[in-house]
Amino acid sequence: MATPGPSLAQLVAQLRKETQAPIAKARAALAENGNDYNKALVALREAAAKTSAKVAHRTTKEGLVGVFAHASRCGMVELNCETDFVQRGDIFISAVKSITNTLASGSAPPCAPAPLSLFGEVNKPDNLKVWADDPEAGSITSLLIESIAKCGENVQLRRITLSPARITP
């Protein structure tokens, strides 16, 4: 005798836990995909990418700066959003922490120091795109898209500044 799969309520709860989608959107995604969890998850992520494209033109004036110091490098990450309400929220704060941790772990691409400076700054859109799309960088793009979907606002990686860490005894 085969055991029944998870109930609709369990699938909705699991989708909400993973994507932070509202109950109605999670149920709709499951209904559209024949209660197939994996297909519903893909559908919600595609919807998140569409939301990201819709809000991309909006101005981001609020934000946070994440700072890290690691054995080989230290630096700062500036992540911006549209309103102070989102900026103070757990979703945005965890996105800043996740990006900062990715850079601190050393898995992100190297950043050469700028001339006459100890700091290498990545703040031009083309350079940020390279960082965001680098598969070794812990999928920063997916973190940004997920943050946009969860909070419903434009979220932009504004600046990354890195420096070699110099530990003095």
mmCIF file of C-alpha atoms in Angstrom:
data_model
loop_
_atom_site.group_PDB
_atom_site.id
_atom_site.type_symbol
_atom_site.label_atom_id
_atom_site.label_comp_id
_atom_site.label_asym_id
_atom_site.label_seq_id
_atom_site.Cartn_x
_atom_site.Cartn_y
_atom_site.Cartn_z
ATOM 1 C CA MET A 1 0.000 0.000 0.000
ATOM 2 C CA ALA A 2 1.457 3.357 -1.089
ATOM 3 C CA THR A 3 1.704 6.165 1.408
ATOM 4 C CA PRO A 4 -0.042 9.386 0.425
ATOM 5 C CA GLY A 5 2.111 12.398 -0.402
ATOM 6 C CA PRO A 6 2.057 15.607 1.559
ATOM 7 C CA SER A 7 -1.265 17.408 1.822
ATOM 8 C CA LEU A 8 -1.994 20.652 -0.021
ATOM 9 C CA ALA A 9 -1.596 22.583 3.243
ATOM 10 C CA GLN A 10 1.844 21.037 3.796
ATOM 11 C CA LEU A 11 2.910 21.879 0.236
ATOM 12 C CA VAL A 12 1.696 25.473 0.631
ATOM 13 C CA ALA A 13 3.541 25.786 3.942
ATOM 14 C CA GLN A 14 6.738 24.393 2.399
ATOM 15 C CA LEU A 15 6.502 26.783 -0.583
ATOM 16 C CA ARG A 16 5.894 29.748 1.709
ATOM 17 C CA LYS A 17 8.828 28.792 3.907
ATOM 18 C CA GLU A 18 11.176 28.582 0.936
ATOM 19 C CA THR A 19 9.930 31.563 -1.088
ATOM 20 C CA GLN A 20 8.122 33.841 1.403
ATOM 21 C CA ALA A 21 5.241 33.940 -1.124
ATOM 22 C CA PRO A 22 1.771 34.845 0.159
ATOM 23 C CA ILE A 23 -0.621 31.937 0.776
ATOM 24 C CA ALA A 24 -2.769 32.857 -2.231
ATOM 25 C CA LYS A 25 0.216 32.891 -4.617
ATOM 26 C CA ALA A 26 1.557 29.606 -3.248
ATOM 27 C CA ARG A 27 -1.855 27.933 -3.634
ATOM 28 C CA ALA A 28 -2.293 29.365 -7.129
ATOM 29 C CA ALA A 29 1.145 28.119 -8.200
ATOM 30 C CA LEU A 30 0.346 24.638 -6.904
ATOM 31 C CA ALA A 31 -3.086 24.626 -8.569
ATOM 32 C CA GLU A 32 -1.635 25.744 -11.912
ATOM 33 C CA ASN A 33 0.984 22.992 -11.754
ATOM 34 C CA GLY A 34 -1.162 20.059 -10.625
ATOM 35 C CA ASN A 35 0.086 20.174 -7.007
ATOM 36 C CA ASP A 36 3.639 19.454 -8.216
ATOM 37 C CA TYR A 37 5.906 21.149 -5.669
ATOM 38 C CA ASN A 38 8.952 21.475 -7.943
ATOM 39 C CA LYS A 39 6.977 22.957 -10.837
ATOM 40 C CA ALA A 40 5.224 25.375 -8.471
ATOM 41 C CA LEU A 41 8.587 26.452 -7.045
ATOM 42 C CA VAL A 42 9.913 27.136 -10.556
ATOM 43 C CA ALA A 43 6.718 29.083 -11.381
ATOM 44 C CA LEU A 44 7.087 31.238 -8.256
ATOM 45 C CA ARG A 45 10.730 31.938 -9.075
ATOM 46 C CA GLU A 46 9.797 32.916 -12.636
ATOM 47 C CA ALA A 47 7.133 35.244 -11.233
ATOM 48 C CA ALA A 48 9.790 36.733 -8.955
ATOM 49 C CA ALA A 49 12.055 37.384 -11.953
ATOM 50 C CA LYS A 50 9.165 39.139 -13.739
ATOM 51 C CA THR A 51 8.531 41.284 -10.656
ATOM 52 C CA SER A 52 12.228 42.133 -10.605
ATOM 53 C CA ALA A 53 12.076 43.313 -14.219
ATOM 54 C CA LYS A 54 8.950 45.418 -13.533
ATOM 55 C CA VAL A 55 10.463 47.354 -10.620
ATOM 56 C CA ALA A 56 13.982 47.717 -12.031
ATOM 57 C CA HIS A 57 13.380 51.318 -13.149
ATOM 58 C CA ARG A 58 12.373 52.563 -9.697
ATOM 59 C CA THR A 59 14.788 54.754 -7.733
ATOM 60 C CA THR A 60 16.503 53.210 -4.731
ATOM 61 C CA LYS A 61 17.396 55.843 -2.132
ATOM 62 C CA GLU A 62 17.400 53.869 1.111
ATOM 63 C CA GLY A 63 19.759 51.090 2.085
ATOM 64 C CA LEU A 64 22.289 49.465 4.343
ATOM 65 C CA VAL A 65 26.012 48.902 4.314
ATOM 66 C CA GLY A 66 27.406 45.523 5.328
ATOM 67 C CA VAL A 67 31.003 45.426 6.571
ATOM 68 C CA PHE A 68 33.229 42.374 6.860
ATOM 69 C CA ALA A 69 36.773 41.478 7.842
ATOM 70 C CA HIS A 70 38.178 38.110 6.897
ATOM 71 C CA ALA A 71 41.666 36.611 7.087
ATOM 72 C CA SER A 72 42.599 37.681 3.556
ATOM 73 C CA ARG A 73 40.370 40.684 2.853
ATOM 74 C CA CYS A 74 37.933 43.170 4.280
ATOM 75 C CA GLY A 75 35.332 45.335 2.690
ATOM 76 C CA MET A 76 31.906 46.878 2.474
ATOM 77 C CA VAL A 77 28.737 46.129 0.516
ATOM 78 C CA GLU A 78 26.058 48.751 -0.136
ATOM 79 C CA LEU A 79 22.593 47.421 -0.932
ATOM 80 C CA ASN A 80 19.783 49.878 -1.672
ATOM 81 C CA CYS A 81 15.985 49.713 -1.740
ATOM 82 C CA GLU A 82 13.115 52.150 -2.319
ATOM 83 C CA THR A 83 11.742 52.820 1.183
ATOM 84 C CA ASP A 84 12.925 52.906 4.761
ATOM 85 C CA PHE A 85 10.208 50.396 5.700
ATOM 86 C CA VAL A 86 11.867 47.708 3.590
ATOM 87 C CA GLN A 87 15.334 48.833 4.656
ATOM 88 C CA ARG A 88 14.477 48.126 8.298
ATOM 89 C CA GLY A 89 12.848 44.769 7.526
ATOM 90 C CA ASP A 90 14.271 41.318 8.178
ATOM 91 C CA ILE A 91 14.196 40.334 4.499
ATOM 92 C CA PHE A 92 16.424 43.232 3.440
ATOM 93 C CA ILE A 93 18.762 42.878 6.417
ATOM 94 C CA SER A 94 19.224 39.152 5.720
ATOM 95 C CA ALA A 95 19.972 39.931 2.040
ATOM 96 C CA VAL A 96 22.741 42.337 3.088
ATOM 97 C CA LYS A 97 24.138 39.715 5.471
ATOM 98 C CA SER A 98 24.015 36.974 2.824
ATOM 99 C CA ILE A 99 25.865 39.061 0.234
ATOM 100 C CA THR A 100 28.404 40.205 2.824
ATOM 101 C CA ASN A 101 28.999 36.602 3.944
ATOM 102 C CA THR A 102 29.434 35.487 0.324
ATOM 103 C CA LEU A 103 32.129 38.100 -0.205
ATOM 104 C CA ALA A 104 33.783 37.403 3.145
ATOM 105 C CA SER A 105 34.002 33.691 2.386
ATOM 106 C CA GLY A 106 36.430 34.413 -0.408
ATOM 107 C CA SER A 107 34.380 32.673 -3.093
ATOM 108 C CA ALA A 108 33.696 35.932 -4.933
ATOM 109 C CA PRO A 109 35.909 37.115 -7.805
ATOM 110 C CA PRO A 110 39.058 39.037 -6.862
ATOM 111 C CA CYS A 111 39.007 42.817 -6.951
ATOM 112 C CA ALA A 112 42.242 44.598 -7.811
ATOM 113 C CA PRO A 113 42.933 47.758 -5.789
ATOM 114 C CA ALA A 114 42.329 50.990 -7.651
ATOM 115 C CA PRO A 115 45.411 53.110 -8.463
ATOM 116 C CA LEU A 116 46.605 55.199 -5.514
ATOM 117 C CA SER A 117 44.193 53.408 -3.191
ATOM 118 C CA LEU A 118 44.156 50.381 -0.952
ATOM 119 C CA PHE A 119 40.549 49.814 -1.905
ATOM 120 C CA GLY A 120 39.228 48.158 -5.028
ATOM 121 C CA GLU A 121 35.776 49.491 -5.693
ATOM 122 C CA VAL A 122 33.220 47.768 -7.863
ATOM 123 C CA ASN A 123 30.529 50.353 -8.434
ATOM 124 C CA LYS A 124 30.107 50.629 -12.197
ATOM 125 C CA PRO A 125 27.042 48.773 -13.538
ATOM 126 C CA ASP A 126 29.105 46.564 -15.879
ATOM 127 C CA ASN A 127 31.478 45.529 -13.082
ATOM 128 C CA LEU A 128 28.608 44.818 -10.681
ATOM 129 C CA LYS A 129 26.931 42.678 -13.358
ATOM 130 C CA VAL A 130 30.098 40.554 -13.638
ATOM 131 C CA TRP A 131 30.112 40.083 -9.878
ATOM 132 C CA ALA A 132 26.410 39.346 -9.688
ATOM 133 C CA ASP A 133 26.505 36.791 -12.530
ATOM 134 C CA ASP A 134 29.646 34.962 -11.397
ATOM 135 C CA PRO A 135 28.626 31.390 -10.447
ATOM 136 C CA GLU A 136 31.390 31.287 -7.848
ATOM 137 C CA ALA A 137 29.937 34.321 -6.055
ATOM 138 C CA GLY A 138 27.135 32.372 -4.398
ATOM 139 C CA SER A 139 24.514 33.524 -6.892
ATOM 140 C CA ILE A 140 24.181 37.129 -5.768
ATOM 141 C CA THR A 141 21.712 37.718 -8.605
ATOM 142 C CA SER A 142 19.343 35.088 -7.237
ATOM 143 C CA LEU A 143 19.608 36.671 -3.774
ATOM 144 C CA LEU A 144 18.644 40.037 -5.248
ATOM 145 C CA ILE A 145 15.728 38.610 -7.251
ATOM 146 C CA GLU A 146 14.503 36.726 -4.197
ATOM 147 C CA SER A 147 14.688 39.916 -2.103
ATOM 148 C CA ILE A 148 12.739 41.878 -4.723
ATOM 149 C CA ALA A 149 10.055 39.186 -4.840
ATOM 150 C CA LYS A 150 9.748 39.029 -1.057
ATOM 151 C CA CYS A 151 9.575 42.768 -0.401
ATOM 152 C CA GLY A 152 7.964 43.935 -3.666
ATOM 153 C CA GLU A 153 10.435 46.773 -4.152
ATOM 154 C CA ASN A 154 13.461 47.384 -6.312
ATOM 155 C CA VAL A 155 16.665 46.240 -4.599
ATOM 156 C CA GLN A 156 20.013 47.150 -6.122
ATOM 157 C CA LEU A 157 23.582 46.239 -5.335
ATOM 158 C CA ARG A 158 25.063 49.736 -5.401
ATOM 159 C CA ARG A 159 28.683 49.282 -4.414
ATOM 160 C CA ILE A 160 31.246 46.723 -3.300
ATOM 161 C CA THR A 161 34.547 47.889 -1.825
ATOM 162 C CA LEU A 162 37.322 45.434 -1.000
ATOM 163 C CA SER A 163 40.773 45.756 0.493
ATOM 164 C CA PRO A 164 43.436 43.233 1.390
ATOM 165 C CA ALA A 165 43.274 42.604 5.127
ATOM 166 C CA ARG A 166 46.393 43.631 6.987
ATOM 167 C CA ILE A 167 46.526 42.070 10.398
ATOM 168 C CA THR A 168 49.144 43.610 12.651
ATOM 169 C CA PRO A 169 50.394 41.704 15.681
#
